[in-house]
Amino acid sequence: MNPTVLTILISSLGLGTTLTFIGSHWLLVWMGLEINTLAIIPLMMRQHHPRAVEATTKYFITQATASALLLFAGITNAWTSGEWSLTEMINPTSATLALTALALKIGLAPLHFWLPEVLQGLDLTTGLILSTWQKLAPFAILLQLYPLLNPNLLLALGILSTIIGGWGGLNQTQLRKILAYSSIANLGWMITILHYAPNLTLLNLILYIIMTLTTFLLFKTFNSTKINSIASSSTKSPLLSIITLLTLLSLGGLPPLSGFMPKWLILQELTKQSLFIPATIMALMALLSLFFYLRLCYATTLTMNPNPTNMSSSWRTKPNHPTLILLTSATLSILLLPLTPTIFMLT
């Protein structure tokens, strides 16, 4: 892709997210989301592959539907209350419509069906942007709207997302689909606690972005998109395969790694709110997610790439050396748990 065009598209992504962050008017917020969507579409199609074109088309239709629904929610609220301000949504129907639109935008269950298919059709770099940066703008709106949203609906969406995210990833062999279901499960944890402790939602979102960034960068370094292709990573780079093991276990929420922190704090907050059954369901679904992370860990560190004499060996491309971004994000993904009291005081 032309560097000038790439710079314009990346700048537009930043501009759209910034507009949504600073906007308090419904039309300004909607405009930021639209700029965000339109800027990523050329990045998704840059491969000129039928699968990428199909994924882009699915993404565009889904995001256009969500944007229309969000605009309808803002107009309905302005019609009934005379207010265009984001935080003045007094009409419960408009609030429910806005939540549905944002759930469709980020891929919450039961509106998640587009996410695994779209992510599977993209390369790892664009998939990284879709899984991390594109979540920021909708969550900026949710964090402003949370007092006006129905807590029972948030809880239902969150629990369903953790269930779908746990079950959906069990039988997958494609790494991008596994990361899509991982995203759905993590979004479920964030939405469940949004009404009761929005600071924990923000903390979980930041840690999720750091861990997902590390995972995508590691898979890009190994040039792997399937479980059986990641099996050769331990022979190519033993140190990076150990970092991959720890990052995946952190994504699964295993102590003493960073990913345990948000799950621990969210379960603690749910029990304080006397929501024992949702907390139990989410803890059990976290075990399902941990199972498919363990499958990846087993393939990464404990198996050898199958290479019998009658099978052509895989190409040994020039290895990509770990960058400073990868090493920094990997360190944060693994070693943040001892700082939990400090982080909790700051949030």
PDB file of C-alpha atoms in Angstrom, residues 136 139-140 143 190 193-194 197-209 347:
ATOM      1  CA  LEU A 136     -11.795   1.879  22.199  1.00  0.00           C
ATOM      2  CA  PHE A 139     -16.218   1.541  25.113  1.00  0.00           C
ATOM      3  CA  ALA A 140     -15.701   5.305  25.462  1.00  0.00           C
ATOM      4  CA  LEU A 143     -18.316   4.243  29.970  1.00  0.00           C
ATOM      5  CA  MET A 190     -16.004  -6.106  30.896  1.00  0.00           C
ATOM      6  CA  ILE A 193     -19.118  -5.372  35.686  1.00  0.00           C
ATOM      7  CA  LEU A 194     -19.757  -2.113  33.756  1.00  0.00           C
ATOM      8  CA  ALA A 197     -17.561  -0.806  38.778  1.00  0.00           C
ATOM      9  CA  PRO A 198     -16.737   0.995  35.500  1.00  0.00           C
ATOM     10  CA  ASN A 199     -13.141   1.456  36.677  1.00  0.00           C
ATOM     11  CA  LEU A 200     -12.734  -2.343  36.554  1.00  0.00           C
ATOM     12  CA  THR A 201     -14.138  -2.353  33.006  1.00  0.00           C
ATOM     13  CA  LEU A 202     -11.494   0.197  32.012  1.00  0.00           C
ATOM     14  CA  LEU A 203      -8.738  -1.792  33.760  1.00  0.00           C
ATOM     15  CA  ASN A 204      -9.847  -5.011  32.050  1.00  0.00           C
ATOM     16  CA  LEU A 205      -9.975  -3.263  28.662  1.00  0.00           C
ATOM     17  CA  ILE A 206      -6.424  -1.906  29.035  1.00  0.00           C
ATOM     18  CA  LEU A 207      -5.021  -5.278  30.098  1.00  0.00           C
ATOM     19  CA  TYR A 208      -6.958  -7.079  27.353  1.00  0.00           C
ATOM     20  CA  ILE A 209      -5.481  -4.726  24.731  1.00  0.00           C
ATOM     21  CA  THR A 347      -8.426   3.501  39.319  1.00  0.00           C
TER      22      THR A 347
END
